[in-house]
Short mmCIF file of C-alpha atoms in Angstrom, two decimals:
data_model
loop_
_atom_site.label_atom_id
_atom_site.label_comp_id
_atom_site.label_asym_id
_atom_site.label_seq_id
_atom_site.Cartn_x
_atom_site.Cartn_y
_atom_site.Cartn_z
CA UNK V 1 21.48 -14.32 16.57
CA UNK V 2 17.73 -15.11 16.38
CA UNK V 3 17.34 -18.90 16.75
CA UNK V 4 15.61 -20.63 13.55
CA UNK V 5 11.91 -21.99 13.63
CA UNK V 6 11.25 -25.46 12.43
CA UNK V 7 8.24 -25.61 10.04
CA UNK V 8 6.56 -27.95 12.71
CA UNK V 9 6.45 -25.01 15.52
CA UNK V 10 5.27 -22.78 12.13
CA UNK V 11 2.31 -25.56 11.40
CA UNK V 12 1.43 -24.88 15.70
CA UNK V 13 1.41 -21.18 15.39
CA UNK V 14 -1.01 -21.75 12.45
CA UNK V 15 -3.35 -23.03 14.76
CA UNK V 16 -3.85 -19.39 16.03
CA UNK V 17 -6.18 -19.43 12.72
CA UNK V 18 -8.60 -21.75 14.41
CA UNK V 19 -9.79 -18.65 16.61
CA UNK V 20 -10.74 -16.43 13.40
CA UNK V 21 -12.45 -19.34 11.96
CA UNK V 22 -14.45 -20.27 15.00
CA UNK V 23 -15.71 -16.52 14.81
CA UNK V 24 -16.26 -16.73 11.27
CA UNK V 25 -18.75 -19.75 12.13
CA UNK V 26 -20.20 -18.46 15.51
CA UNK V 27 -21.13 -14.80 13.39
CA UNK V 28 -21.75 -16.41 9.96
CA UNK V 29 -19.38 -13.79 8.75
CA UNK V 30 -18.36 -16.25 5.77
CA UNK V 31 -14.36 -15.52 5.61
CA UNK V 32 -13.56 -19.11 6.47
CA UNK V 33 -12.77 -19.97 3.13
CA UNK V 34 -11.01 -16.44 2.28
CA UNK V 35 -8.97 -17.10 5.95
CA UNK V 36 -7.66 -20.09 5.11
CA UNK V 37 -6.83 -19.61 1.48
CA UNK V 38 -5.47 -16.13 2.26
CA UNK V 39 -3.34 -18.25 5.18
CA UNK V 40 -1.98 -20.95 2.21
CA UNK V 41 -0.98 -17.82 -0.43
CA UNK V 42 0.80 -16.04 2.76
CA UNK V 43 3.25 -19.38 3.44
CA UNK V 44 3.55 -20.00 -0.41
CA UNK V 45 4.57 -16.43 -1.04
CA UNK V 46 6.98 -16.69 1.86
CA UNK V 47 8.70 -18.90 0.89
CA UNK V 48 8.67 -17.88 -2.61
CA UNK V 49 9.95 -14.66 -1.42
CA UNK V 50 12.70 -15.85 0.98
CA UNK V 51 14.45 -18.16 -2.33
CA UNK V 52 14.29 -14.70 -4.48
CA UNK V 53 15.57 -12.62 -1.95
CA UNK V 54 18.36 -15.09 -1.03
CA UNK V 55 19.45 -14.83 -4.96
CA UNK V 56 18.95 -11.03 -5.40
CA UNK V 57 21.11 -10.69 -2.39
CA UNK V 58 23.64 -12.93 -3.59
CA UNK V 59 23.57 -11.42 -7.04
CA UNK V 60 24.03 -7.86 -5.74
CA UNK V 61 22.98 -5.86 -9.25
CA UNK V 62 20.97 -2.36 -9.43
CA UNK V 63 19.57 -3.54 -12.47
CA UNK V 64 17.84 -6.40 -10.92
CA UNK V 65 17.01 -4.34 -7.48
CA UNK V 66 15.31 -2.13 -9.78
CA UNK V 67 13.10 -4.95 -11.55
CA UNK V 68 12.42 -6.25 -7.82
CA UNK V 69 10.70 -3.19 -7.04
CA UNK V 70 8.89 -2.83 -10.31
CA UNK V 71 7.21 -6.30 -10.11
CA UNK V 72 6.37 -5.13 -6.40
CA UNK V 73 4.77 -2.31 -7.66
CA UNK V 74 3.20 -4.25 -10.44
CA UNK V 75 1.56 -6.56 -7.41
CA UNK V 76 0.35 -3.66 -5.28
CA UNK V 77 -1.84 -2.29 -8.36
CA UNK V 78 -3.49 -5.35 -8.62
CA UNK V 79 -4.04 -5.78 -4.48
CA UNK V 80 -5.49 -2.11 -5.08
CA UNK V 81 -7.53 -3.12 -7.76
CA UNK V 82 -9.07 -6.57 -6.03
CA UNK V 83 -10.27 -3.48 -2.66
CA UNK V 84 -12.54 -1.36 -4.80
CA UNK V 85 -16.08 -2.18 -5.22
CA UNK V 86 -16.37 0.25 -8.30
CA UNK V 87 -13.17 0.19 -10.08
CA UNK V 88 -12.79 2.80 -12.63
CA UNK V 89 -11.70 0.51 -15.34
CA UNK V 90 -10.28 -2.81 -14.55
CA UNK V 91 -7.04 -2.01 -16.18
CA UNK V 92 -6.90 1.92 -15.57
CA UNK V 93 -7.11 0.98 -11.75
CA UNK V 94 -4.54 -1.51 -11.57
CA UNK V 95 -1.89 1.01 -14.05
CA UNK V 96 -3.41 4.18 -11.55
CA UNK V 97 -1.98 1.90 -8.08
CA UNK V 98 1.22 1.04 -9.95
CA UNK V 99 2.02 3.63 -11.23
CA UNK V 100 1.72 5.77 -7.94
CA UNK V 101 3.39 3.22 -6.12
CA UNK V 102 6.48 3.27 -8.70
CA UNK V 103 6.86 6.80 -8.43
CA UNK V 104 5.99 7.65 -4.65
CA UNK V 105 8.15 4.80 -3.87
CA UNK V 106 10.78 5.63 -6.26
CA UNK V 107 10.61 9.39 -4.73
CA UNK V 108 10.80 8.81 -1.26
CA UNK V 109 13.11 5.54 -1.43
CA UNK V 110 16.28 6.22 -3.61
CA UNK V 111 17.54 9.16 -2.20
CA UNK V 112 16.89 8.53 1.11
CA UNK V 113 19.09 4.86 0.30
CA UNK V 114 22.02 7.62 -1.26
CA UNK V 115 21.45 10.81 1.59
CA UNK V 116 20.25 9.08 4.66
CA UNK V 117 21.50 5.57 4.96
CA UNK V 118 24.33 5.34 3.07
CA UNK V 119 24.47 1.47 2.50
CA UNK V 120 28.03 0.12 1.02
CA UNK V 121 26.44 0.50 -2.47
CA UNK V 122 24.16 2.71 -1.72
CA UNK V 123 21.33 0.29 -3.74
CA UNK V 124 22.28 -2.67 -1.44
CA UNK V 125 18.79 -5.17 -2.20
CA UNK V 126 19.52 -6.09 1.47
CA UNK V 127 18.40 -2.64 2.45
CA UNK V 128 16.32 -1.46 -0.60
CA UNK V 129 14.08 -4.16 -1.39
CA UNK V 130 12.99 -4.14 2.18
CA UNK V 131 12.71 -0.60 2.54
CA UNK V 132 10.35 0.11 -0.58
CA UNK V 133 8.55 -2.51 0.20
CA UNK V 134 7.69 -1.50 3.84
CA UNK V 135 7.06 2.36 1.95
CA UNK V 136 4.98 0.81 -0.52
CA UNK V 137 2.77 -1.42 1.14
CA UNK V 138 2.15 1.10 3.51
CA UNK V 139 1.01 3.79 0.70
CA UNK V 140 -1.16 0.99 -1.04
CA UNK V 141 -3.21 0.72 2.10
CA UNK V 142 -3.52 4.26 1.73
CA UNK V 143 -4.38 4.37 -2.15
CA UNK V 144 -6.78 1.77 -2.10
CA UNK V 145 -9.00 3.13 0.94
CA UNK V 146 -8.56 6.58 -0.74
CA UNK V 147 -9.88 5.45 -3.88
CA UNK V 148 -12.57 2.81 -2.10
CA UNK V 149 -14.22 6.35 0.04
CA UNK V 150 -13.36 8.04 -2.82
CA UNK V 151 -15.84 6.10 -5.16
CA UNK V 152 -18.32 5.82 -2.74
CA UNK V 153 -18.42 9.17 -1.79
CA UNK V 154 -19.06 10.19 -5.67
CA UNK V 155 -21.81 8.01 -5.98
CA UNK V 156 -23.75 9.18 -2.27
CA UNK V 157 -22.94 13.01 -3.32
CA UNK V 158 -23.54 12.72 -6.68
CA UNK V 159 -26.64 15.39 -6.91
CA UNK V 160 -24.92 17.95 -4.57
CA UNK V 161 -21.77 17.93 -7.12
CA UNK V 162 -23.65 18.32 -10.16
CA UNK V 163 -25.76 21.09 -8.71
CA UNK V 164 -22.62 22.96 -7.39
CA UNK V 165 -21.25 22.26 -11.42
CA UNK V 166 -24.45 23.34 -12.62
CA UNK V 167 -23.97 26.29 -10.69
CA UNK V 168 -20.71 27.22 -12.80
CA UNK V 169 -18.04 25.70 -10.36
CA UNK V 170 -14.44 23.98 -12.20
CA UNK V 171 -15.14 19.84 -11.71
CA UNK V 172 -12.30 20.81 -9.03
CA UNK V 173 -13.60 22.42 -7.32
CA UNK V 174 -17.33 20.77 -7.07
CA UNK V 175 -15.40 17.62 -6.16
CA UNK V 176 -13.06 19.51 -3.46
CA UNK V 177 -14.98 18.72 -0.75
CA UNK V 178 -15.24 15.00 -1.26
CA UNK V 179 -11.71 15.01 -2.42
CA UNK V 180 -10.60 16.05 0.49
CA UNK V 181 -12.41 13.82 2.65
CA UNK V 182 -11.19 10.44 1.04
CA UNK V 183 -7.44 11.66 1.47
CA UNK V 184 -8.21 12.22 4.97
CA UNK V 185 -9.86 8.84 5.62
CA UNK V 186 -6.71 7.65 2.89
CA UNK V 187 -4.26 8.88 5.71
CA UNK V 188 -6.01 8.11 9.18
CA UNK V 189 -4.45 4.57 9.23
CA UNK V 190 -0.82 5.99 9.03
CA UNK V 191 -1.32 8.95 11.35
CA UNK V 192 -3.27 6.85 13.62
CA UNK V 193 -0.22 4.24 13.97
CA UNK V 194 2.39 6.87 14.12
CA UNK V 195 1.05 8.12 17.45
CA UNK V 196 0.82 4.43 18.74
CA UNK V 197 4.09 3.51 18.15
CA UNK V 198 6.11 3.56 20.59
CA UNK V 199 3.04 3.51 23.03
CA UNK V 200 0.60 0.67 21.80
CA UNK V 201 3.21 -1.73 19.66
CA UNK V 202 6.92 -2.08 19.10
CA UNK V 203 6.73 -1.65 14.80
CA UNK V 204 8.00 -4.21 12.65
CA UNK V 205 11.06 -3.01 11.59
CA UNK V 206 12.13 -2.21 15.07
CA UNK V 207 11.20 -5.75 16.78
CA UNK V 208 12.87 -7.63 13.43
CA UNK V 209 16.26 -5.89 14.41
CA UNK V 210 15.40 -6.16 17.93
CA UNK V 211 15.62 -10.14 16.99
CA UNK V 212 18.24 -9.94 15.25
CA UNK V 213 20.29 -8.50 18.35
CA UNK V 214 20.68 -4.42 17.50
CA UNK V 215 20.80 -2.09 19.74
CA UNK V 216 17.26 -1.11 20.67
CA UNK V 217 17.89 2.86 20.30
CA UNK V 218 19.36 1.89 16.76
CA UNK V 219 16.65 0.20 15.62
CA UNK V 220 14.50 2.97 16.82
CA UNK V 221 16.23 5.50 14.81
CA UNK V 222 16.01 3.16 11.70
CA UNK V 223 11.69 3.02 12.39
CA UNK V 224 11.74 6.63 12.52
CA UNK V 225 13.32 6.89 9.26
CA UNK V 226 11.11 4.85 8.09
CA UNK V 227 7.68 6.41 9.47
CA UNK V 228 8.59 9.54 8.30
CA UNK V 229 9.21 7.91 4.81
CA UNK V 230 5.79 5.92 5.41
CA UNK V 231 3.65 9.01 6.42
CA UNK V 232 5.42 11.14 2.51
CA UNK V 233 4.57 8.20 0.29
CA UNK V 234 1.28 7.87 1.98
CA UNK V 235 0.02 11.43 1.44
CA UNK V 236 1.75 11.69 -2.13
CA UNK V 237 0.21 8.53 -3.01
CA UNK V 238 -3.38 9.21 -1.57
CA UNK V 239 -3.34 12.75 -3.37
CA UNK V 240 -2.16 11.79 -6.69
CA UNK V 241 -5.08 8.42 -6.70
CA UNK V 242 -7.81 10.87 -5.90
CA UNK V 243 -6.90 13.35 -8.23
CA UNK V 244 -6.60 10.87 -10.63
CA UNK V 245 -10.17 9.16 -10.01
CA UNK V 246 -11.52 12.88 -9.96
CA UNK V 247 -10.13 13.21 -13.39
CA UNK V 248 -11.31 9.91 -14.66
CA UNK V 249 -14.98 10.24 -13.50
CA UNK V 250 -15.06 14.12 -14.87
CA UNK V 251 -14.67 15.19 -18.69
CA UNK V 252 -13.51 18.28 -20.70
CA UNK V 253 -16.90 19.88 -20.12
CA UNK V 254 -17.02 19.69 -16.36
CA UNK V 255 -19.66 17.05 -16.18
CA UNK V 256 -19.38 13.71 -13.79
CA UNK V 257 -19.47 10.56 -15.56
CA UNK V 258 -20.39 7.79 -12.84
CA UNK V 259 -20.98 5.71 -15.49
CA UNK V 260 -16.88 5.14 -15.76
CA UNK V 261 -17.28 3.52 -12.55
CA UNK V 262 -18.28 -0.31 -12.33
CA UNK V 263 -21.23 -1.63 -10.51
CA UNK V 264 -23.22 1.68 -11.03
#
């Protein structure tokens, strides 16, 4: 059983913070403020989080599991929103990240909860909520820097896609080149810490069973379930935001209409 931690040893871990705000000063970076406010939200949500999830669990509904996840998703449009310098609409880019979390998450999570692990239900929030929420903040890493190159990229290329339209080309298929390069850069987080796990760090998942005394080769098994899950929501989810933004930024005629995105 993995002993308890008194908030005092919490309050001396905090500490740690110290270091990234002596940098901030030393480099005039000028995250200070952000650090320690981002620090404050983190131990507020926490704890926010661990009342919740002690009621859900005790509560034991589908119907409320299911609202979990939707206000999850509902929070990781808005943390995709708050990462792009030129949003697409303030409101179409927050829907655009929920929405694609809801459904990639949706997609990937439920039936591997009913085919693969088999909980006792099968919609357990002990297992679920976890579970689409490691899948889902994983993928809105991957929207959000999709959509961040993404935008960029249309802006820097801008004249070499409207000559290649001018030249007859589908708004596809001008745009396929940068398309494809924001999905890559979308993905290289998750395929670059696939091939370090294992190697470079001991995942989260694995080490927070690890704690709680499994056996190590089982809670390897359950982090490869859940990279695999990772790497499917990440791809679906990086795809469907660029096609989206592609769509949004293009009209009927095949022209590119930058001036849907803010700050241009």
């Amino acid at each position: 059983m993995t002993p308890d931690i008194g908030f005092d040893k919490i309050l001396i871990a905090a500490l740690f913070l110290l270091i990234n705000g002596g940098i901030s000063l030393a480099l005039s970076l000028g995250i200070g403020r952000s650090l320690l406010i981002a620090g404050v939200r983190m131990v507020v949500q926490l704890v926010l989080l661990a009342f919740v999830l002690r009621w859900i669990f005790e509560v034991d509904s589908i119907a409320i599991t299911l609202v979990a996840m939707i206000v999850m998703g509902g929070f990781a449009g808005y943390e995709v929103l708050l990462r792009q310098a030129h949003p697409a609409g303030r409101l179409w880019t927050a829907s655009l990240g929920t929405t694609v979390m809801l459904s990639c998450g949706f997609l990937i999570t439920l039936p591997t909860l009913a085919v693969i692990v088999q909980a006792e239900p099968w919609f357990s929030p002990r297992v679920a909520l976890p579970m689409f929420g490691m899948i889902a903040g994983s993928a809105m890493g991957s929207v959000a820097l999709t959509l961040h190159v993404l935008s960029h990229a249309l802006i820097r290329d801008a004249l070499i896609i409207e000559a290649r339209l001018s030249m007859g080309e589908s708004k596809f298929q001008a745009l396929g080149p940068t398309l494809r390069t924001a999905i890559r850069s979308g993905l290289l987080p998750t395929v670059t810490n696939m091939a370090s796990i294992g190697v470079v760090s001991i995942p989260g998942m694995m080490t927070g069973q690890i704690l709680a005394n499994a056996d190590p080769l089982t809670a390897a098994k359950y982090q490869m379930v859940i990279m695999f899950l990772i790497s499917a929501t990440s791809a679906l989810g990086a795809v469907a935001a660029a096609y989206a933004l592609a769509w949004r930024v293009t009209d009927q005629r095949h022209r590119l209409r930058l001036d849907r995105l803010r700050g241009v």
